[in-house]
Amino acid sequence: MAMTAQITAPSFAAKNMTRIHIERAVLTVLAAASGVAVLTTIGIVLSVLYESLLFFSEVPFWHFLFGTTWAPTGNPPSFGILPLLGGTLLITVIAIVVAGPLGLFSAIYLAEYATPKVRAVAKPLLEMLAGIPTVVLGFFAALTVAPLIRSLGTSAGLDVASESALAAGLVMGMMIVPLISSLSDDIINAVPQSLRDGSYAMGATKSETVKKVVLPAALPGIVSAFILAISRAIGETMIVVMAAGLAANLTFNPFAAVTTVTVQIATLLVGDQEFDSAKTLSAFALGLVLFCVTLALNYVALRTVRKYREQYE
Amino acid sequence: MNDMTVKTIYTPEPPRALQAKPPKITAQDVNVYYGDKHAIKGLSITIPDKAVSAFIGPSGCGKSTFLRCINRMNDTIAGCRVTGKITVDGYDIHDRDLDVVQLRARVGMVFQKPNPFPKSIFENVAYGPRIHGLSKDKTDLERIVVESLKKAGLFEEVKDRLAAPGTGLSGGQQQRLCIARAIAVNPEIILMDEPCSALDPIATARIEELIHELKQNYCIVIVTHSMQQAARVSDLTAFFHLGNLIEVGDTDVMFTSPQDKKTQDYITGRFG
Amino acid sequence: MNNASLIKKRYAAERRFRAFGFGAIVVTAAFLAFLLFDLVSKAIPAIIVNEAMLSIQVDPELVDKANPVAGDYLGMTKKALAQHFPDMSSRADRKALNGLLSAGAADVLQSRVLADPSLIGQSITVPVALNSNADLFLRGMDDGQLSDKQKELLGAMTEKGLIIKGFAWNFLLNGDSREPELAGIKGALIGSVFTILVTLSLALPLGVAAALYLEEFAVKNWITDAIEININNLAAVPSIIFGLLGLAVFLNVFGIPRSTPLVGGLVLSLLVLPTIIIASRAAIKSVPPSIKEAALGVGASHVQAVFHHVLPLAVPGILTGTILGVARALGETAPLLMIGMIAFIVDVPHGLTDAATVLPVQVYLWSDLPEAAFQSRTAAAIILLLIVLFAFNALAIYLRKRFERRW
């Protein structure tokens, strides 16, 4: 054979050390990059926790957690978080009452009923709504929706504040519709077709199949979608900063003005900050509460969704 | 009609099963299209009542597609079009006045993969009677559920855990649960789409036994990949190939002396 | 069989259910339509404005040919306007008349003369900006800031054909201002560009590197599991929390200058990093393993196989995800409020460490101002912001369609 010994076989023992060193360095860089996300979380926890501890050295923890008056600039100042939690809760409830049915029903319609043409129009519309910055929605809430609700309410003989919780909650609800809708749409589509077939073969109508088979099967996923939506509503800032106002009222009247945790954080930290005063530090304590609550909600929701997906894979 | 249409051979002509039993389902010149694909080509057949008819043939031959025509499950597939006439008890199932929901209540179906709803065993069986309003009260509903489970031969195994989730049963039990679910609405016809393909031999034997019992009261149509199964359970066998119905005949005759060359090749295992 | 009334009821329920579903979509679409319509109709007054078209004598007495920048252009403009009303001679009358003009009334005149000094001594016809109260009045909205005399004067100017409608170049070419008719978006726009550049140049490489590591190289163990959970949760942390991080760490600990695109971009890059990692991982995952295996089969190392074959094929997906992440950063407001990007800044920023603001924060700032004219400026800024965002999204959709691959 004339071809033999044209190529000398490389020795398996002789490693290309340069390449191995370079690749090891590349891997180290890549691993470090994935650590940045972890560092971010640690940074958030440490910075928020540190300033919060400074705050709690001045204001007792129990006063903060169970106080019913929020007046950081009062004399003497008072840092009771309950009115803020109440306001956040009120607006979140309004938002979910608006977004829940709208988001879920539009997801059901898109997943089960819509023709491809309707989907091709409706999906981009929802994505468009999802892409609108919240500062824009806040402007709309404050300058268009709030006056509208006020004049409607006044003509119905109601006493409506110019910065009513209802206006902020309504617009926040519309902001959340795409979130609930797209998450639920995915979840509903993940329900195996065989379950639907089983139901249709029994002579069930489409809505019976959706209500009695598809939705119960998708329930864990849909609940998680709602939890994520709640977490999003609690953490939303601009809509409430612009439309909900600063009055720390502990009320469940949707026509009254309330304030939220995020509004107070933003207000306390815009302008002059004094890191030695309880007023500025209280924003970090509020941030700690916000971070813990949303993290807990997100964690539960994401874990449930993950389990749900594994079930049908 | 269609130049691709193949004339169906009867073995014998006419088959004994069709003489002995009244016809339940008839199909005349049925064509099915999935978009551009011509899945069933001018098929005509008569299926007897209170007997088991088996559809056999290689994958993609159209046997499952035709099965899904009988309870109009193909309606749920986008882009699927059915022409021709199919009757149940002489009534055209594509008639404009016919309610597909009621058709499916009369024509039950069992699927290839067991698909119990993610609910309790009881709720799985009670689903049909509930939506169709078949029970007068709670005790009546319980009676229907127990009876259906008994008919499906599952009751003894699950009587102590009717509230347990249906998805927790073994594969064979799940499939019998699906059969119980189908018979709970008191259908006249049960369509079975390869009901044993996902089951082990012991569970398969159990289902076959059940099919044998059920044929006293129901018209059963079964699609199967297994020639042995068709030979064991069916009275009438229909052989499909590439969307054509090649040969229909009494099972015993067809498996011993098929007329068509393709049927012969398939039965003797030369392709499939 | 079944009784007919039950069937009827079941079908009624079916129709009702379907109608609810369709209704939900209609309500959402109607909200979106109402929102956009409301914004556009509010924005129009800021984009198309009333101006006075005046023939102005460029008086050599008032402009020094050697140093044309220092000329008294406003004086010339006032004089030209007064010529149309010869009987308005008292001090009060003059004041009323001049009060109709914007502080920037002579801007166009000045730029024409600066561009062509030979105009000095000649007479030219230029558009002259009116002040926002006058502009509003000409649209039929009286904000109560004009005297009766001034309203009469505006009527007379309209009759004389001096008033024209013009495109408000001010809005695109100026920085911020206390005068609504002079306030422009340029500063915020440039600020946004700088900020996004910082965000992109940090988040894209970090995000892709992290995604490559987690998807291709990381050993599956509790640490990578924790990193993954951490990333997913970080993506859902409220944006305002990132503002707190920026304030406490970047400003207070690292001492990065406040209000700058640098710190804004840093904060936003951390904010969008999880989004980019998640999108990049999905893109990398969608490349079939057979391609990598083919490379490994001819003797490439794992790193070579990934960088030569997997990464290039994942680029369109990564870009799509990155563009959507950047679009989100571009519309983000809350965290930037915490790090001082909210100041009133007239100058257009020239670098990463100049004080600046960004488009959405500008929207927030203007929305808070009492003047009615700022409302339309806000709406116009929003329209600009939305156009930019929709352009980004359209680009992402185009990329997805163009490079969509079915394996």
Short mmCIF file of C-alpha atoms in Angstrom, two decimals, chain C residues 5-377:
data_model
loop_
_atom_site.label_atom_id
_atom_site.label_comp_id
_atom_site.label_asym_id
_atom_site.label_seq_id
_atom_site.Cartn_x
_atom_site.Cartn_y
_atom_site.Cartn_z
CA SER C 5 -84.40 21.43 27.08
CA LEU C 6 -81.16 20.16 28.62
CA ILE C 7 -79.50 20.17 25.22
CA LYS C 8 -80.77 23.68 24.61
CA LYS C 9 -79.35 24.80 27.94
CA ARG C 10 -76.00 23.18 27.23
CA TYR C 11 -75.71 24.94 23.90
CA ALA C 12 -76.74 28.26 25.44
CA ALA C 13 -73.95 27.81 27.98
CA GLU C 14 -71.57 27.03 25.14
CA ARG C 15 -72.47 30.24 23.30
CA ARG C 16 -72.23 32.29 26.48
CA PHE C 17 -68.80 30.91 27.29
CA ARG C 18 -67.53 31.59 23.81
CA ALA C 19 -68.91 35.13 23.91
CA PHE C 20 -67.10 35.77 27.21
CA GLY C 21 -63.84 34.68 25.63
CA PHE C 22 -64.29 36.86 22.59
CA GLY C 23 -65.50 39.71 24.79
CA ALA C 24 -62.31 39.58 26.85
CA ILE C 25 -60.24 40.04 23.72
CA VAL C 26 -62.47 42.85 22.47
CA VAL C 27 -62.25 44.68 25.81
CA THR C 28 -58.46 44.42 25.82
CA ALA C 29 -58.20 45.60 22.22
CA ALA C 30 -60.60 48.46 22.95
CA PHE C 31 -58.49 49.55 25.90
CA LEU C 32 -55.38 49.56 23.75
CA ALA C 33 -57.16 51.51 21.01
CA PHE C 34 -58.50 54.04 23.51
CA LEU C 35 -55.05 54.44 25.06
CA LEU C 36 -53.33 55.05 21.73
CA PHE C 37 -56.07 57.33 20.46
CA ASP C 38 -55.98 59.36 23.66
CA LEU C 39 -52.19 59.70 23.52
CA VAL C 40 -52.10 60.68 19.86
CA SER C 41 -54.86 63.26 20.23
CA LYS C 42 -53.10 64.72 23.28
CA ALA C 43 -49.75 64.75 21.47
CA ILE C 44 -50.84 66.57 18.32
CA PRO C 45 -50.77 70.08 19.90
CA ALA C 46 -47.12 69.56 20.81
CA ILE C 47 -46.16 68.45 17.33
CA ILE C 48 -48.17 70.84 15.14
CA VAL C 49 -48.03 74.35 16.67
CA ASN C 50 -49.34 77.82 15.80
CA GLU C 51 -46.61 80.18 14.73
CA ALA C 52 -46.55 83.75 13.50
CA MET C 53 -45.07 84.27 10.04
CA LEU C 54 -43.32 87.62 10.21
CA SER C 55 -41.23 89.58 7.78
CA ILE C 56 -38.28 90.78 9.85
CA GLN C 57 -35.74 93.43 8.99
CA VAL C 58 -32.33 92.14 10.10
CA ASP C 59 -31.14 95.44 11.49
CA PRO C 60 -27.33 95.93 11.17
CA GLU C 61 -27.58 98.20 14.23
CA LEU C 62 -28.64 95.26 16.35
CA VAL C 63 -26.33 92.60 14.84
CA ASP C 64 -22.61 92.96 14.58
CA LYS C 65 -21.45 91.35 11.35
CA ALA C 66 -18.21 90.35 13.06
CA ASN C 67 -20.01 88.65 15.92
CA PRO C 68 -23.51 87.67 14.76
CA VAL C 69 -24.14 85.38 17.74
CA ALA C 70 -24.50 88.33 20.09
CA GLY C 71 -27.25 90.09 18.11
CA ASP C 72 -30.53 91.19 19.64
CA TYR C 73 -32.71 88.98 17.47
CA LEU C 74 -35.62 89.04 19.89
CA GLY C 75 -35.66 92.83 19.66
CA MET C 76 -35.91 92.67 15.87
CA THR C 77 -38.71 90.13 16.12
CA LYS C 78 -40.64 92.30 18.57
CA LYS C 79 -40.19 95.28 16.31
CA ALA C 80 -41.46 93.34 13.31
CA LEU C 81 -44.53 92.28 15.22
CA ALA C 82 -45.17 95.81 16.46
CA GLN C 83 -45.14 97.11 12.87
CA HIS C 84 -48.33 95.17 12.28
CA PHE C 85 -50.01 97.03 15.14
CA PRO C 86 -48.92 100.67 14.78
CA ASP C 87 -51.56 101.95 17.19
CA MET C 88 -50.31 99.78 20.04
CA SER C 89 -47.79 102.24 21.31
CA SER C 90 -48.16 102.41 25.07
CA ARG C 91 -45.82 100.47 27.32
CA ALA C 92 -48.67 98.24 28.51
CA ASP C 93 -49.75 97.61 24.94
CA ARG C 94 -46.22 96.64 23.95
CA LYS C 95 -45.94 94.36 26.91
CA ALA C 96 -49.21 92.64 25.99
CA LEU C 97 -48.04 92.19 22.42
CA ASN C 98 -44.57 90.90 23.32
CA GLY C 99 -46.15 88.61 25.91
CA LEU C 100 -47.58 86.58 23.07
CA LEU C 101 -44.12 85.64 21.88
CA SER C 102 -42.11 82.73 23.18
CA ALA C 103 -38.77 83.31 24.84
CA GLY C 104 -37.38 81.39 21.91
CA ALA C 105 -39.32 83.39 19.31
CA ALA C 106 -36.18 84.50 17.51
CA ASP C 107 -34.48 81.08 17.40
CA VAL C 108 -35.26 80.41 13.74
CA LEU C 109 -34.27 83.94 12.75
CA GLN C 110 -31.00 83.63 14.60
CA SER C 111 -30.08 80.31 13.08
CA ARG C 112 -30.87 81.62 9.57
CA VAL C 113 -28.66 84.62 10.07
CA LEU C 114 -25.85 82.59 11.62
CA ALA C 115 -25.99 80.24 8.67
CA ASP C 116 -25.89 83.08 6.18
CA PRO C 117 -24.47 86.36 7.59
CA SER C 118 -25.10 88.09 4.25
CA LEU C 119 -28.74 88.37 5.34
CA ILE C 120 -27.78 91.13 7.73
CA GLY C 121 -29.33 94.31 6.48
CA GLN C 122 -31.97 92.49 4.48
CA SER C 123 -35.52 91.59 5.29
CA ILE C 124 -36.52 87.91 5.66
CA THR C 125 -39.74 86.09 6.43
CA VAL C 126 -39.42 83.48 9.20
CA PRO C 127 -41.75 81.54 11.51
CA VAL C 128 -41.81 82.99 15.02
CA ALA C 129 -42.70 80.78 17.97
CA LEU C 130 -45.64 81.92 20.08
CA ASN C 131 -45.80 81.26 23.73
CA SER C 132 -47.76 78.21 24.81
CA ASN C 133 -50.67 80.18 26.25
CA ALA C 134 -51.18 81.91 22.91
CA ASP C 135 -50.87 78.61 21.08
CA LEU C 136 -53.49 77.05 23.35
CA PHE C 137 -55.84 80.01 22.87
CA LEU C 138 -55.59 79.68 19.10
CA ARG C 139 -56.71 76.08 19.49
CA GLY C 140 -59.79 77.27 21.35
CA MET C 141 -58.46 76.42 24.83
CA ASP C 142 -58.22 79.33 27.22
CA ASP C 143 -55.95 78.55 30.15
CA GLY C 144 -56.70 81.93 31.76
CA GLN C 145 -53.17 83.27 31.37
CA LEU C 146 -53.94 85.77 28.61
CA SER C 147 -55.50 89.21 29.03
CA ASP C 148 -58.53 90.25 26.99
CA LYS C 149 -56.30 92.62 25.07
CA GLN C 150 -53.95 89.77 24.11
CA LYS C 151 -56.88 87.65 22.97
CA GLU C 152 -58.02 90.50 20.74
CA LEU C 153 -54.52 90.82 19.35
CA LEU C 154 -54.38 87.12 18.52
CA GLY C 155 -57.72 87.47 16.73
CA ALA C 156 -56.33 90.37 14.74
CA MET C 157 -53.18 88.43 13.86
CA THR C 158 -55.27 85.55 12.60
CA GLU C 159 -57.30 87.95 10.45
CA LYS C 160 -54.16 89.45 8.99
CA GLY C 161 -53.07 85.93 7.99
CA LEU C 162 -49.98 86.04 10.19
CA ILE C 163 -50.74 82.79 11.99
CA ILE C 164 -49.65 79.54 10.36
CA LYS C 165 -49.43 75.94 11.57
CA GLY C 166 -45.95 74.50 11.66
CA PHE C 167 -44.12 71.39 12.70
CA ALA C 168 -42.57 71.87 16.12
CA TRP C 169 -38.90 71.25 15.36
CA ASN C 170 -38.21 72.60 18.84
CA PHE C 171 -39.57 69.41 20.24
CA LEU C 172 -36.99 67.25 18.52
CA LEU C 173 -34.04 69.66 18.55
CA ASN C 174 -34.11 71.21 22.02
CA GLY C 175 -33.17 70.01 25.45
CA ASP C 176 -35.53 70.40 28.37
CA SER C 177 -36.83 73.86 29.29
CA ARG C 178 -39.13 75.53 31.78
CA GLU C 179 -41.04 77.03 28.86
CA PRO C 180 -43.33 74.37 27.42
CA GLU C 181 -43.05 75.63 23.84
CA LEU C 182 -39.25 75.39 24.06
CA ALA C 183 -38.98 72.11 25.91
CA GLY C 184 -37.56 69.40 23.69
CA ILE C 185 -36.77 65.74 23.87
CA LYS C 186 -33.26 65.74 22.44
CA GLY C 187 -31.47 65.60 25.78
CA ALA C 188 -33.53 62.66 26.98
CA LEU C 189 -33.18 60.89 23.66
CA ILE C 190 -29.38 61.16 23.73
CA GLY C 191 -29.43 60.15 27.40
CA SER C 192 -31.43 57.05 26.47
CA VAL C 193 -28.97 56.19 23.71
CA PHE C 194 -25.97 56.45 26.06
CA THR C 195 -27.73 54.49 28.80
CA ILE C 196 -28.80 51.71 26.46
CA LEU C 197 -25.30 51.49 25.00
CA VAL C 198 -23.93 50.86 28.48
CA THR C 199 -26.69 48.34 29.18
CA LEU C 200 -26.15 46.49 25.94
CA SER C 201 -22.37 46.34 26.13
CA LEU C 202 -22.59 44.82 29.61
CA ALA C 203 -25.68 42.66 29.50
CA LEU C 204 -25.16 41.04 26.11
CA PRO C 205 -21.69 39.53 26.67
CA LEU C 206 -22.45 38.62 30.28
CA GLY C 207 -25.80 37.13 29.36
CA VAL C 208 -24.46 35.06 26.47
CA ALA C 209 -21.47 33.86 28.50
CA ALA C 210 -23.68 32.83 31.41
CA ALA C 211 -26.12 31.10 29.06
CA LEU C 212 -23.32 29.20 27.33
CA TYR C 213 -21.91 28.08 30.63
CA LEU C 214 -25.22 26.96 32.10
CA GLU C 215 -26.51 25.28 28.96
CA GLU C 216 -23.33 23.69 27.62
CA PHE C 217 -20.60 23.37 30.21
CA ALA C 218 -21.97 23.45 33.73
CA VAL C 219 -22.16 20.16 35.58
CA LYS C 220 -25.67 19.55 36.82
CA ASN C 221 -25.48 19.82 40.58
CA TRP C 222 -27.09 21.81 43.37
CA ILE C 223 -24.97 24.87 42.62
CA THR C 224 -26.08 25.17 38.99
CA ASP C 225 -29.63 24.36 40.12
CA ALA C 226 -29.45 27.22 42.61
CA ILE C 227 -28.05 29.56 39.93
CA GLU C 228 -30.89 28.62 37.62
CA ILE C 229 -33.59 29.18 40.25
CA ASN C 230 -31.87 32.42 41.19
CA ILE C 231 -31.94 33.66 37.59
CA ASN C 232 -35.61 32.81 37.11
CA ASN C 233 -36.55 34.54 40.33
CA LEU C 234 -34.36 37.55 39.60
CA ALA C 235 -36.27 38.04 36.35
CA ALA C 236 -39.43 38.61 38.38
CA VAL C 237 -37.99 40.93 41.06
CA PRO C 238 -39.70 44.35 40.91
CA SER C 239 -37.60 46.83 39.00
CA ILE C 240 -37.64 49.38 41.80
CA ILE C 241 -35.57 46.97 43.92
CA PHE C 242 -32.79 47.25 41.33
CA GLY C 243 -32.94 50.99 41.95
CA LEU C 244 -32.30 50.40 45.64
CA LEU C 245 -29.33 48.21 44.70
CA GLY C 246 -27.97 50.91 42.41
CA LEU C 247 -28.33 53.56 45.08
CA ALA C 248 -26.80 51.57 47.90
CA VAL C 249 -24.02 49.85 45.96
CA PHE C 250 -23.15 51.77 42.79
CA LEU C 251 -23.62 55.27 44.21
CA ASN C 252 -22.84 54.92 47.90
CA VAL C 253 -20.22 52.16 47.88
CA PHE C 254 -18.53 52.50 44.49
CA GLY C 255 -19.09 56.25 44.18
CA ILE C 256 -20.14 56.24 40.54
CA PRO C 257 -21.43 59.74 39.70
CA ARG C 258 -25.19 60.20 40.19
CA SER C 259 -27.63 60.95 37.40
CA THR C 260 -25.29 59.63 34.72
CA PRO C 261 -25.93 57.24 31.83
CA LEU C 262 -23.12 55.12 33.26
CA VAL C 263 -24.88 54.26 36.50
CA GLY C 264 -28.27 54.10 34.78
CA GLY C 265 -26.90 51.66 32.22
CA LEU C 266 -25.28 49.56 34.95
CA VAL C 267 -28.53 49.23 36.88
CA LEU C 268 -30.54 48.44 33.74
CA SER C 269 -28.00 45.84 32.60
CA LEU C 270 -28.48 43.93 35.85
CA LEU C 271 -32.23 44.31 35.38
CA VAL C 272 -32.29 42.78 31.88
CA LEU C 273 -29.50 40.26 32.44
CA PRO C 274 -31.85 37.44 33.55
CA THR C 275 -34.09 38.03 30.52
CA ILE C 276 -31.13 37.82 28.15
CA ILE C 277 -29.75 34.71 29.86
CA ILE C 278 -33.12 32.95 29.65
CA ALA C 279 -33.61 33.87 25.97
CA SER C 280 -30.04 32.91 25.07
CA ARG C 281 -30.33 29.56 26.82
CA ALA C 282 -33.49 28.82 24.86
CA ALA C 283 -31.72 29.74 21.61
CA ILE C 284 -28.70 27.57 22.46
CA LYS C 285 -30.93 24.69 23.47
CA SER C 286 -32.79 24.80 20.16
CA VAL C 287 -29.62 24.01 18.21
CA PRO C 288 -29.80 20.25 17.64
CA PRO C 289 -27.16 18.24 19.50
CA SER C 290 -26.31 16.40 16.28
CA ILE C 291 -24.43 19.47 15.04
CA LYS C 292 -22.27 19.62 18.13
CA GLU C 293 -21.76 15.87 17.96
CA ALA C 294 -20.60 16.16 14.36
CA ALA C 295 -17.96 18.67 15.42
CA LEU C 296 -16.88 16.51 18.35
CA GLY C 297 -16.76 13.57 15.95
CA VAL C 298 -14.07 15.21 13.81
CA GLY C 299 -11.97 15.90 16.84
CA ALA C 300 -13.01 19.36 17.96
CA SER C 301 -12.87 20.02 21.68
CA HIS C 302 -16.11 20.78 23.51
CA VAL C 303 -15.22 24.48 23.67
CA GLN C 304 -14.40 24.56 19.96
CA ALA C 305 -17.60 22.74 19.03
CA VAL C 306 -19.68 25.20 21.02
CA PHE C 307 -17.96 28.37 19.81
CA HIS C 308 -17.59 27.28 16.17
CA HIS C 309 -20.95 25.62 15.63
CA VAL C 310 -23.52 26.02 18.38
CA LEU C 311 -23.08 29.70 19.16
CA PRO C 312 -23.23 30.96 15.53
CA LEU C 313 -26.45 29.03 14.97
CA ALA C 314 -27.95 30.46 18.16
CA VAL C 315 -27.13 34.07 17.29
CA PRO C 316 -30.51 35.03 15.75
CA GLY C 317 -32.37 33.72 18.79
CA ILE C 318 -29.97 35.47 21.15
CA LEU C 319 -30.33 38.74 19.25
CA THR C 320 -34.11 38.52 19.30
CA GLY C 321 -34.10 38.00 23.06
CA THR C 322 -31.57 40.79 23.54
CA ILE C 323 -33.58 43.28 21.52
CA LEU C 324 -36.67 42.53 23.56
CA GLY C 325 -34.63 42.92 26.75
CA VAL C 326 -33.22 46.23 25.56
CA ALA C 327 -36.72 47.41 24.65
CA ARG C 328 -37.75 46.68 28.21
CA ALA C 329 -34.76 48.61 29.58
CA LEU C 330 -35.62 51.51 27.29
CA GLY C 331 -39.07 51.85 28.83
CA GLU C 332 -37.97 51.38 32.42
CA THR C 333 -38.43 54.31 34.79
CA ALA C 334 -38.66 53.34 38.44
CA PRO C 335 -35.08 52.24 39.17
CA LEU C 336 -33.69 55.33 37.46
CA LEU C 337 -35.61 57.61 39.82
CA MET C 338 -33.60 56.19 42.72
CA ILE C 339 -30.23 56.97 41.15
CA GLY C 340 -30.97 60.57 40.37
CA MET C 341 -31.66 60.42 36.64
CA ILE C 342 -34.66 62.58 37.38
CA ALA C 343 -32.99 65.99 37.59
CA PHE C 344 -34.01 68.92 35.41
CA ILE C 345 -31.25 68.90 32.82
CA VAL C 346 -31.21 71.47 30.03
CA ASP C 347 -27.94 70.48 28.38
CA VAL C 348 -27.72 67.61 25.98
CA PRO C 349 -25.30 65.06 27.52
CA HIS C 350 -22.00 64.52 25.71
CA GLY C 351 -20.68 61.46 27.48
CA LEU C 352 -21.35 58.61 29.84
CA THR C 353 -20.56 60.65 32.91
CA ASP C 354 -22.58 63.79 32.08
CA ALA C 355 -25.76 64.26 34.05
CA ALA C 356 -28.60 63.04 31.91
CA THR C 357 -32.14 61.82 31.89
CA VAL C 358 -33.86 59.27 29.65
CA LEU C 359 -37.08 59.23 27.63
CA PRO C 360 -39.40 57.53 30.14
CA VAL C 361 -38.10 59.66 33.01
CA GLN C 362 -38.64 62.77 30.87
CA VAL C 363 -42.21 61.59 30.41
CA TYR C 364 -42.57 61.28 34.16
CA LEU C 365 -41.02 64.70 34.80
CA TRP C 366 -43.25 66.52 32.32
CA SER C 367 -46.38 64.67 33.39
CA ASP C 368 -45.95 66.21 36.83
CA LEU C 369 -45.87 69.82 35.61
CA PRO C 370 -48.98 71.93 36.01
CA GLU C 371 -48.96 73.74 32.63
CA ALA C 372 -51.50 72.37 30.19
CA ALA C 373 -48.97 72.71 27.38
CA PHE C 374 -46.66 70.24 29.12
CA GLN C 375 -49.40 67.66 28.99
CA SER C 376 -49.20 67.56 25.22
CA ARG C 377 -45.39 67.56 25.38
#
